[in-house]
Amino acid sequence: YTKSERAELEKMYDQTVATINQHEVYQGKIIQLTDREAVINIGYKSEGVISINEFRYNPDLSIGDDVEVYIEQQEDKYGQLKLSHTRARIMWAWKRVNQALEDGEIVTGFVKCRTKGGLIADVFGIEAFLPGSQIDVKPIRDYDIYVGKKMEFKVVKINNEFKNVVVSHKALIEAELETQKVEIMSKLEKGQVLEGVVKNITSYGVFVDLGGVDGLIHITDLSWSRISHPDEIVKLDETINVVILDFDDNKKRIALGLKQLEKHPWDSLEASLKIGDKVEGTVVKLEDYGAFIDISGKGVEGLIHVSEMSWSQHLKTAKDFFKVGDKVDAVVMTLDREERKMSLSTRRLVPDPWEDIEKKFPVGDKIAGKVTSLSNFGVFVELEEGIDGLVHISDLSWSKKINHPNEFTKIGEPFDVVVMEIDKENRRLSLGHKQLEENPWDTFESVFIEGSLHQGTVITEAEKGYTVSMPYGIEGFCPGKHGVKEDGTKLTVEEKLDFMIIEFNKDAKRILVSHTDIWKEAERAQNSEDEVATKKKASNTAKYVDKMNKGVERSTMGDLDVLANLKAKMEATPAKKAVARKRTTAKKTTRRVAAKK
């Protein structure tokens, strides 16, 4: 061909062959299928071949089907058109998904599998996430029932950066339900009875599907009797009849009732029931102040106040007497049918223990009791159930000084007492413990005489003095200035010494002792004896000198020597006698102390 002829032929050829661009998506048709490949004609000068694996999602693929293809290369080294169906689907899918989100279009997808929190669905070849909360308007408990099924969705969110797509099936239902809600709400009336299905159960109530709109039965409106949880009355997916108590058009809230479909249990209460009758019931609720008893099994409740549970004056909480579910016998105390209130008592089933208190526990009787509580001012002792008395702290011991009763006894311990006084009107008993024994201070008066000596042990030391344990379990007090020993040191705790009684007060139950006075008295006695001896010595010396002066007229040198020797002898003799007198005095003091002991 000449150049002009060749140009003409090429022009004619180009007019019969489609022009394509690389890296773009085109529509093609399957013209041949094998086990391994699909031959695609896109109107180009050559056909393309795509692996059959790219069509696994479509088991119904056949010759003549239209498919999207992506031009990877117009001609490879063998002059073959290189195509990809997978990449074409992905590009086309993202374009379709974005368009569906923009237009609010409803798309169809295939649920492939379950994942954490929802399902995975194939939408246009893209794996989209279907959250569990977006499957249906009611809670879904089993996701597996949707796997392998086709469902319609609305695209609700796309993250192009991470290539994530979120779809919702619930959005389709809600659109339909909204129309139904408006219609249903327009027909609602208070007191209307409707049929519904239990949709959800919570701790505070039950949600019921009324056919497109939900209503709530509060736990208090499920039954006239008390219940712990709504699942005691209804079950999930159960069909029940409910009555409309109230509704709010704006907020689309509907309050429902179940118990209102039944007659109030108080209306069926026996007309013959009256105050003073004995009834039997079950504990349905406990509070600190009392127990609620259902006497009918259907919601007729009475309250047993904690004060009516026992004759004891030491009130406890209701939980110390009963537990929920206990069967209880009680007496009707008050009954108000109009207000639907009733008060009961269990303590009235037994006689009042204070009725014949004077016969049971006459004044002066010795009784074995049990300590129930302690206070700063005394000990509460239970003589029998319902009868308690107080032992004042001053009536615990004759001899010991008690700062708090817990130094003397403990709660729960046996405790013997004497009845001292009865106040039946105010239900009070005055008891005594020390009165079980005779007053030892009558005897102590003749033992601990002022000036007498007794051995004691220092048990405590305080700022003003020392507490001393004396014989017979009695305690004395030694003031600080009387706690100085003969060597000048002070008394120490646990030291055993002799003490002198310097004061005994029977009425005040007080004994003052002194250790210092013992050795000071001995010292005073010694000084007195020494003074008498000195005066006697001076008198004898004067008489002797006078006698010598009269017998000697003149002195010679020899006489002076004799006088000097005589003087030395006279001076030595009184000193020896003084030492002897001190030893004699000490022995006498020791004998006197021993005799007093």
XYZ file of C-alpha atoms in Angstrom:
597
model
C 0.000 0.000 0.000
C 0.973 3.494 -0.687
C 1.159 5.889 2.206
C -2.177 7.384 1.334
C -3.831 3.978 0.982
C -2.375 2.809 4.334
C -3.614 5.944 6.118
C -7.062 5.404 4.706
C -7.166 1.776 5.835
C -5.967 2.675 9.362
C -8.659 5.339 9.619
C -11.294 2.811 8.622
C -9.930 0.265 11.175
C -9.873 2.799 14.003
C -13.512 3.598 13.359
C -14.483 -0.056 13.873
C -12.402 -0.635 17.107
C -13.289 0.907 20.485
C -10.799 3.254 22.073
C -9.924 2.452 25.718
C -7.833 4.084 28.393
C -5.557 2.220 30.731
C -6.454 2.070 34.523
C -10.121 2.687 33.906
C -13.214 0.507 34.401
C -15.284 -0.670 31.431
C -18.284 -2.913 30.914
C -17.529 -6.257 29.239
C -19.326 -9.475 28.260
C -18.307 -13.068 28.923
C -17.923 -14.858 25.585
C -16.230 -18.035 26.802
C -15.867 -19.928 30.125
C -13.446 -22.667 31.074
C -12.571 -24.269 34.399
C -9.721 -21.843 34.808
C -10.520 -18.703 32.824
C -13.220 -16.389 31.529
C -12.782 -14.639 28.172
C -14.138 -11.095 28.175
C -15.005 -8.930 25.167
C -14.989 -5.188 25.821
C -15.208 -4.141 22.102
C -11.466 -3.743 21.800
C -9.286 -5.213 19.067
C -8.465 -8.154 21.339
C -10.267 -10.001 24.145
C -9.078 -10.158 27.708
C -8.711 -13.222 29.965
C -9.570 -13.206 33.693
C -8.965 -16.040 36.192
C -12.167 -17.791 37.206
C -11.152 -17.317 40.870
C -12.174 -13.671 40.637
C -15.776 -14.797 40.140
C -16.039 -17.145 43.156
C -18.560 -14.845 44.804
C -20.980 -15.570 41.944
C -21.578 -19.336 41.507
C -24.226 -18.648 38.821
C -21.795 -17.004 36.380
C -22.494 -17.902 32.760
C -21.627 -16.918 29.135
C -23.313 -13.691 28.128
C -23.179 -12.100 31.600
C -22.084 -8.495 31.771
C -19.164 -7.847 34.087
C -17.028 -4.874 35.089
C -13.329 -5.013 34.219
C -10.338 -2.860 35.060
C -7.782 -2.152 32.317
C -4.442 -3.041 33.833
C -2.551 -3.026 30.483
C -3.746 -2.592 26.899
C -1.164 -5.016 25.537
C 1.363 -7.166 27.326
C 4.477 -8.531 25.629
C 2.312 -11.120 23.908
C -0.102 -8.474 22.571
C -2.758 -9.640 25.090
C -5.262 -7.261 26.769
C -4.733 -7.535 30.552
C -7.908 -7.169 32.681
C -8.993 -7.509 36.381
C -12.526 -8.057 37.568
C -11.649 -7.845 41.288
C -10.107 -4.390 41.050
C -12.984 -3.232 38.896
C -15.471 -4.459 41.485
C -13.579 -2.690 44.284
C -13.421 0.633 42.466
C -16.997 0.331 41.329
C -18.110 -0.820 44.819
C -16.566 2.169 46.594
C -18.154 4.431 44.056
C -21.524 2.738 44.596
C -21.198 2.746 48.413
C -20.370 6.443 48.553
C -23.258 7.136 46.207
C -25.587 5.034 48.403
C -24.524 6.983 51.522
C -25.053 10.278 49.759
C -28.471 9.333 48.351
C -29.668 7.291 51.363
C -30.149 4.372 49.023
C -31.154 0.934 50.325
C -28.570 -1.701 49.343
C -28.603 -5.489 49.504
C -25.787 -7.455 51.105
C -24.845 -10.967 52.072
C -24.107 -11.736 55.763
C -20.820 -13.649 55.681
C -19.981 -14.287 59.331
C -20.268 -13.201 62.921
C -17.655 -10.977 64.554
C -17.165 -9.290 67.919
C -20.076 -6.951 68.514
C -21.948 -7.695 65.288
C -21.837 -9.198 61.797
C -19.759 -8.885 58.584
C -21.773 -8.356 55.384
C -20.649 -8.289 51.744
C -21.984 -5.127 50.090
C -20.902 -4.592 46.451
C -17.905 -6.814 47.190
C -16.822 -4.734 50.198
C -16.844 -6.169 53.712
C -19.097 -3.910 55.766
C -19.655 -4.022 59.546
C -23.179 -4.461 60.880
C -23.191 -3.638 64.666
C -25.387 -5.793 66.870
C -27.330 -2.715 67.985
C -28.143 -1.969 64.332
C -29.584 -5.369 63.435
C -33.065 -4.748 64.782
C -35.033 -2.339 66.981
C -35.275 -5.010 69.665
C -32.229 -6.552 71.362
C -30.821 -9.545 69.470
C -29.559 -12.372 71.632
C -28.449 -14.779 68.852
C -26.483 -13.287 65.927
C -25.872 -16.635 64.252
C -29.424 -16.840 62.876
C -28.533 -14.071 60.370
C -25.341 -15.668 59.018
C -25.694 -16.852 55.393
C -28.724 -14.666 54.661
C -29.285 -11.705 52.377
C -30.446 -8.505 54.098
C -31.217 -4.957 53.124
C -29.163 -2.167 54.671
C -28.585 1.519 54.714
C -25.001 2.776 54.612
C -24.579 4.919 57.740
C -20.833 5.592 57.859
C -17.756 5.387 55.620
C -14.119 5.879 56.614
C -12.255 6.252 53.308
C -8.887 6.491 55.021
C -9.214 3.107 56.714
C -11.597 1.697 54.114
C -14.303 0.940 56.686
C -18.017 0.803 55.961
C -20.775 0.604 58.608
C -24.312 -0.429 57.614
C -27.596 -0.654 59.504
C -30.690 -2.795 59.118
C -32.366 -1.142 62.111
C -32.471 2.189 60.263
C -34.814 0.672 57.689
C -37.139 -0.656 60.392
C -37.146 2.569 62.368
C -38.313 4.524 59.379
C -41.269 2.186 59.073
C -41.892 2.148 62.827
C -41.925 5.910 63.087
C -44.956 5.982 60.862
C -46.563 3.202 62.915
C -45.778 5.020 66.199
C -47.586 8.145 65.098
C -50.602 6.060 64.169
C -50.508 3.998 67.386
C -49.971 6.998 69.672
C -52.944 8.757 68.116
C -55.203 5.876 69.147
C -53.930 5.448 72.743
C -56.200 6.073 75.726
C -55.579 5.737 79.460
C -57.054 2.523 80.757
C -56.878 0.870 77.349
C -55.828 -2.812 77.419
C -53.375 -3.909 74.711
C -51.490 -7.043 73.834
C -47.727 -6.870 73.662
C -44.551 -8.931 73.622
C -41.900 -8.736 76.368
C -38.961 -7.140 74.574
C -36.470 -6.535 77.390
C -36.267 -7.099 81.161
C -34.264 -4.836 83.473
C -33.925 -4.565 87.244
C -36.372 -1.658 87.320
C -39.022 -2.879 84.872
C -40.112 -4.573 81.651
C -40.175 -3.138 78.108
C -43.118 -4.336 76.034
C -43.432 -4.095 72.240
C -46.963 -2.948 71.432
C -46.569 -3.501 67.680
C -44.227 -0.739 66.674
C -44.005 1.290 69.856
C -42.510 0.327 73.235
C -44.009 0.786 76.681
C -42.507 0.306 80.151
C -44.025 -1.631 83.035
C -42.291 -0.399 86.188
C -41.444 -3.128 88.691
C -43.994 -1.696 91.131
C -46.746 -2.128 88.527
C -46.039 -5.779 87.788
C -47.628 -7.323 90.881
C -49.573 -6.285 93.983
C -47.158 -8.355 96.054
C -43.512 -7.447 96.520
C -40.988 -8.929 94.066
C -37.199 -8.770 93.914
C -36.840 -8.798 90.119
C -39.271 -8.547 87.164
C -38.212 -11.964 85.843
C -40.231 -13.458 88.712
C -43.390 -12.363 86.842
C -42.623 -12.335 83.087
C -40.235 -13.961 80.605
C -38.576 -12.684 77.420
C -40.682 -12.960 74.238
C -43.752 -13.735 76.346
C -47.052 -12.304 75.057
C -48.982 -10.472 77.792
C -51.914 -8.118 78.215
C -51.163 -4.702 79.695
C -53.138 -1.602 80.602
C -52.081 1.923 79.611
C -51.492 4.023 82.741
C -50.077 7.149 81.085
C -48.336 8.315 77.914
C -46.429 11.287 76.506
C -47.048 12.169 72.860
C -43.927 14.320 72.576
C -41.439 11.903 74.072
C -43.244 8.815 72.815
C -43.230 7.323 76.320
C -45.914 4.932 77.472
C -46.365 3.781 81.087
C -47.981 0.360 81.336
C -49.388 -1.711 84.145
C -49.874 -5.434 84.643
C -51.152 -5.712 88.204
C -53.955 -3.242 87.431
C -55.650 -5.988 85.376
C -56.250 -7.871 88.631
C -58.449 -6.963 91.601
C -56.634 -5.213 94.460
C -55.927 -7.861 97.148
C -57.184 -5.534 99.912
C -60.621 -5.645 98.274
C -60.768 -9.384 98.859
C -59.572 -9.206 102.476
C -61.875 -11.054 104.849
C -64.503 -8.731 106.263
C -64.369 -10.588 109.575
C -60.704 -9.721 110.219
C -60.439 -7.353 113.196
C -57.976 -5.936 115.713
C -56.711 -8.583 118.121
C -57.029 -11.460 115.621
C -54.117 -13.789 115.090
C -52.818 -14.016 111.502
C -50.108 -15.928 109.673
C -47.924 -14.496 106.929
C -44.569 -14.421 105.158
C -41.803 -11.865 105.584
C -41.492 -10.081 102.223
C -39.299 -7.110 103.137
C -37.022 -6.051 105.984
C -36.082 -2.561 107.101
C -34.142 -1.442 110.169
C -37.380 -0.182 111.716
C -39.533 -3.245 111.005
C -40.658 -6.175 108.864
C -43.407 -6.254 106.214
C -45.571 -9.371 106.379
C -47.789 -10.568 103.519
C -50.761 -12.217 105.225
C -52.639 -13.150 102.050
C -49.882 -14.217 99.691
C -51.216 -11.702 97.157
C -50.123 -8.327 98.481
C -52.028 -7.606 101.726
C -49.165 -6.473 103.926
C -48.837 -5.508 107.557
C -45.901 -3.938 109.369
C -44.352 -5.356 112.525
C -42.420 -2.481 114.055
C -39.190 -3.510 115.746
C -40.642 -2.395 119.101
C -43.426 -4.983 118.658
C -41.086 -7.882 117.993
C -39.955 -8.429 121.575
C -40.733 -7.251 125.115
C -37.042 -6.438 125.513
C -36.250 -2.775 126.149
C -33.026 -3.040 124.155
C -34.360 -2.584 120.627
C -32.494 -4.166 117.719
C -33.074 -4.138 113.960
C -35.663 -6.334 112.282
C -32.866 -8.382 110.705
C -31.948 -9.658 114.178
C -35.385 -11.281 114.451
C -36.425 -12.322 110.917
C -35.209 -12.959 107.399
C -37.117 -12.676 104.109
C -39.227 -15.770 103.500
C -39.824 -16.601 107.186
C -43.297 -17.745 108.190
C -44.567 -15.561 111.027
C -47.543 -15.599 113.422
C -48.686 -12.184 114.599
C -51.542 -10.271 116.235
C -53.387 -7.449 114.428
C -52.737 -4.183 116.297
C -54.323 -1.630 113.908
C -56.368 -2.052 110.721
C -57.342 0.702 108.251
C -59.102 -0.721 105.194
C -59.508 2.661 103.486
C -55.811 3.554 103.753
C -54.904 -0.131 103.260
C -52.604 -0.138 106.263
C -52.146 -2.694 109.012
C -49.786 -2.986 111.959
C -48.931 -6.310 113.560
C -47.178 -7.567 116.680
C -45.378 -10.762 117.557
C -44.603 -9.907 121.167
C -48.326 -9.788 121.979
C -48.474 -13.533 121.365
C -46.862 -14.023 124.792
C -47.864 -12.410 128.131
C -46.233 -9.150 129.201
C -43.447 -10.215 131.605
C -43.902 -6.975 133.598
C -47.460 -7.829 134.631
C -46.422 -9.838 137.694
C -42.908 -8.452 138.098
C -43.270 -8.080 141.905
C -44.012 -11.802 142.263
C -41.310 -12.938 139.875
C -38.532 -10.760 141.227
C -39.389 -9.337 144.669
C -37.098 -6.706 146.174
C -34.152 -8.362 147.957
C -34.106 -11.508 145.791
C -30.800 -12.762 144.471
C -31.066 -13.600 140.750
C -28.729 -14.924 138.053
C -28.800 -12.745 134.937
C -26.774 -12.004 131.817
C -24.998 -8.785 130.814
C -26.669 -7.279 127.725
C -24.872 -3.936 127.443
C -22.431 -1.593 129.192
C -22.507 2.163 129.614
C -20.397 4.739 131.421
C -22.808 4.729 134.344
C -23.492 1.033 134.789
C -24.300 -2.472 133.563
C -27.587 -3.595 131.975
C -28.522 -7.114 133.045
C -31.273 -9.271 131.511
C -33.127 -11.374 134.078
C -35.378 -12.986 131.460
C -36.576 -12.026 127.978
C -38.220 -8.619 128.204
C -36.996 -7.804 131.718
C -33.761 -5.862 132.051
C -32.353 -3.957 134.985
C -29.499 -1.544 135.660
C -26.626 -2.063 138.070
C -25.187 1.379 138.717
C -21.397 1.576 138.602
C -21.358 2.476 142.307
C -23.135 -0.812 143.105
C -20.592 -3.072 141.432
C -17.974 -3.387 144.192
C -17.534 -2.429 147.840
C -13.766 -2.135 147.697
C -12.589 -1.465 144.114
C -12.750 1.907 142.418
C -14.177 1.234 138.912
C -13.757 3.830 136.170
C -15.824 1.931 133.581
C -17.902 -1.255 133.877
C -15.809 -2.978 131.196
C -13.090 -3.240 133.860
C -15.452 -5.429 135.859
C -17.467 -7.540 133.372
C -18.200 -8.128 129.677
C -21.298 -8.338 127.465
C -22.760 -11.841 127.434
C -21.236 -12.928 130.760
C -23.392 -14.358 133.577
C -23.980 -11.789 136.306
C -25.589 -12.310 139.716
C -27.582 -9.402 141.117
C -29.915 -8.358 143.918
C -33.241 -6.619 143.180
C -33.089 -3.255 144.955
C -36.038 -1.284 143.519
C -38.958 -1.860 141.063
C -40.599 0.870 138.966
C -43.359 -1.057 137.194
C -44.957 1.977 135.569
C -41.753 3.005 133.779
C -40.524 -0.607 133.396
C -37.327 -0.021 135.321
C -35.409 -2.266 137.690
C -32.651 -1.074 139.981
C -30.202 -3.887 140.687
C -27.093 -4.302 142.778
C -24.111 -6.598 142.597
C -22.000 -5.654 145.590
C -25.048 -6.179 147.810
C -24.588 -9.923 147.331
C -21.935 -9.601 150.065
C -21.914 -7.804 153.413
C -20.358 -4.374 153.501
C -16.691 -5.126 154.295
C -16.126 -1.525 155.371
C -17.855 -2.340 158.636
C -15.059 -4.828 159.297
C -12.323 -2.669 157.792
C -13.166 0.023 160.351
C -11.788 -2.151 163.140
C -8.790 -3.372 161.098
C -7.443 -0.244 159.479
C -7.220 1.933 162.589
C -5.475 5.251 162.221
C -1.815 4.819 163.207
C -1.781 1.057 162.554
C 0.846 -0.439 160.240
C 0.073 -2.752 157.285
C 2.085 -4.154 154.430
C 1.020 -2.961 150.971
C 2.062 -3.071 147.316
C 2.338 0.001 145.106
C 0.170 -0.740 142.031
C 0.018 2.614 140.222
C 1.738 5.993 140.319
C -0.021 9.267 139.543
C 0.796 12.954 139.698
C -0.578 13.409 143.214
C 0.485 10.108 144.718
C 0.339 6.329 144.650
C -2.403 3.692 144.693
C -1.513 0.976 147.174
C -3.014 -2.519 147.364
C -3.694 -3.276 151.009
C -4.752 -6.524 152.697
C -8.269 -7.954 152.020
C -8.272 -6.602 148.452
C -8.798 -2.992 149.493
C -6.953 -0.074 147.948
C -5.447 2.914 149.711
C -3.984 6.172 148.489
C -0.548 7.424 149.484
C -0.047 11.171 148.826
C 3.195 12.089 147.115
C 4.796 13.679 150.174
C 4.107 10.470 152.127
C 5.810 8.311 149.501
C 9.410 9.289 150.394
C 11.582 6.528 151.811
C 14.173 6.958 154.588
C 17.031 7.135 152.065
C 15.279 10.006 150.244
C 14.113 7.987 147.218
C 10.467 7.700 146.073
C 8.213 4.674 145.982
C 8.174 2.533 142.824
C 5.402 0.428 141.257
C 5.205 -3.216 142.531
C 7.332 -2.327 145.576
C 6.194 -3.961 148.860
C 6.561 -1.803 151.984
C 4.971 -1.035 155.318
C 2.392 1.741 155.393
C 0.763 3.599 158.270
C -2.966 4.425 158.190
C -3.278 8.206 158.465
C -7.000 8.476 157.565
C -9.962 6.032 157.371
C -13.300 7.335 156.021
C -15.978 4.633 156.015
C -18.688 6.733 154.348
C -16.447 7.933 151.531
C -14.717 4.511 151.339
C -11.359 6.230 151.415
C -8.117 5.188 153.084
C -5.021 7.386 153.173
C -1.684 5.756 154.005
C 1.879 6.914 154.542
C 5.242 5.240 154.396
C 7.220 8.346 155.320
C 5.510 8.709 158.718
C 6.826 5.282 159.818
C 10.515 6.137 159.686
C 9.945 9.754 160.748
C 8.150 8.591 163.880
C 11.060 6.281 164.727
C 13.469 9.170 164.155
C 11.456 11.445 166.427
C 11.422 8.795 169.141
C 15.196 8.355 168.880
C 15.803 12.107 169.108
C 13.635 12.317 172.203
C 15.588 9.554 173.998
C 18.945 11.144 173.072
C 17.857 14.496 174.531
C 16.878 12.922 177.865
C 20.198 11.047 178.047
C 22.213 14.205 177.317
C 20.497 16.177 180.069
C 21.088 13.366 182.574
C 24.784 13.155 181.590
C 25.301 16.908 182.104
C 23.746 16.744 185.562
C 25.945 13.816 186.656
C 29.127 15.520 185.374
C 28.368 18.708 187.281
C 27.850 16.788 190.509
C 31.091 14.848 190.043
C 33.205 17.948 189.407
C 31.722 19.694 192.398
C 32.602 16.733 194.563
C 36.188 16.713 193.319
C 36.580 20.412 193.944
C 35.516 19.986 197.528
C 37.934 17.068 198.201
C 41.072 18.731 196.828
C 42.411 21.902 198.411
C 45.341 22.479 196.111
C 46.597 20.991 192.939
C 50.026 19.607 192.343
C 51.626 18.559 189.063
C 50.759 14.935 189.951
C 47.202 15.907 190.726
C 46.909 17.568 187.358
C 47.978 14.329 185.639
C 45.378 12.423 187.620
C 42.689 14.925 186.675
C 43.670 14.761 183.003
C 43.351 10.978 183.017
C 40.058 11.215 184.877
C 38.731 13.758 182.325
C 39.615 11.500 179.372
C 37.947 8.562 181.072
C 34.790 10.586 181.782
C 34.594 11.815 178.167
C 34.903 8.257 176.780
C 32.263 6.760 179.076
C 29.223 8.909 177.921
C 30.026 8.232 174.221
C 29.928 4.486 174.779
C 26.734 4.806 176.740
C 25.098 6.899 173.956
C 25.832 4.205 171.341
C 24.368 1.583 173.645
C 21.247 3.683 174.200
C 20.687 4.081 170.392
C 20.871 0.323 169.873
C 18.383 -0.242 172.685
C 15.942 2.341 171.255
C 16.041 0.761 167.739
C 15.253 -2.653 169.190
C 12.312 -1.255 171.140
C 10.880 0.435 167.979
C 11.152 -2.811 165.983
C 9.350 -4.730 168.752
C 6.607 -2.091 168.885
C 5.998 -2.245 165.092
C 5.899 -6.037 165.163
C 3.439 -5.961 168.051
C 1.106 -3.602 166.131
C 1.172 -5.906 163.120
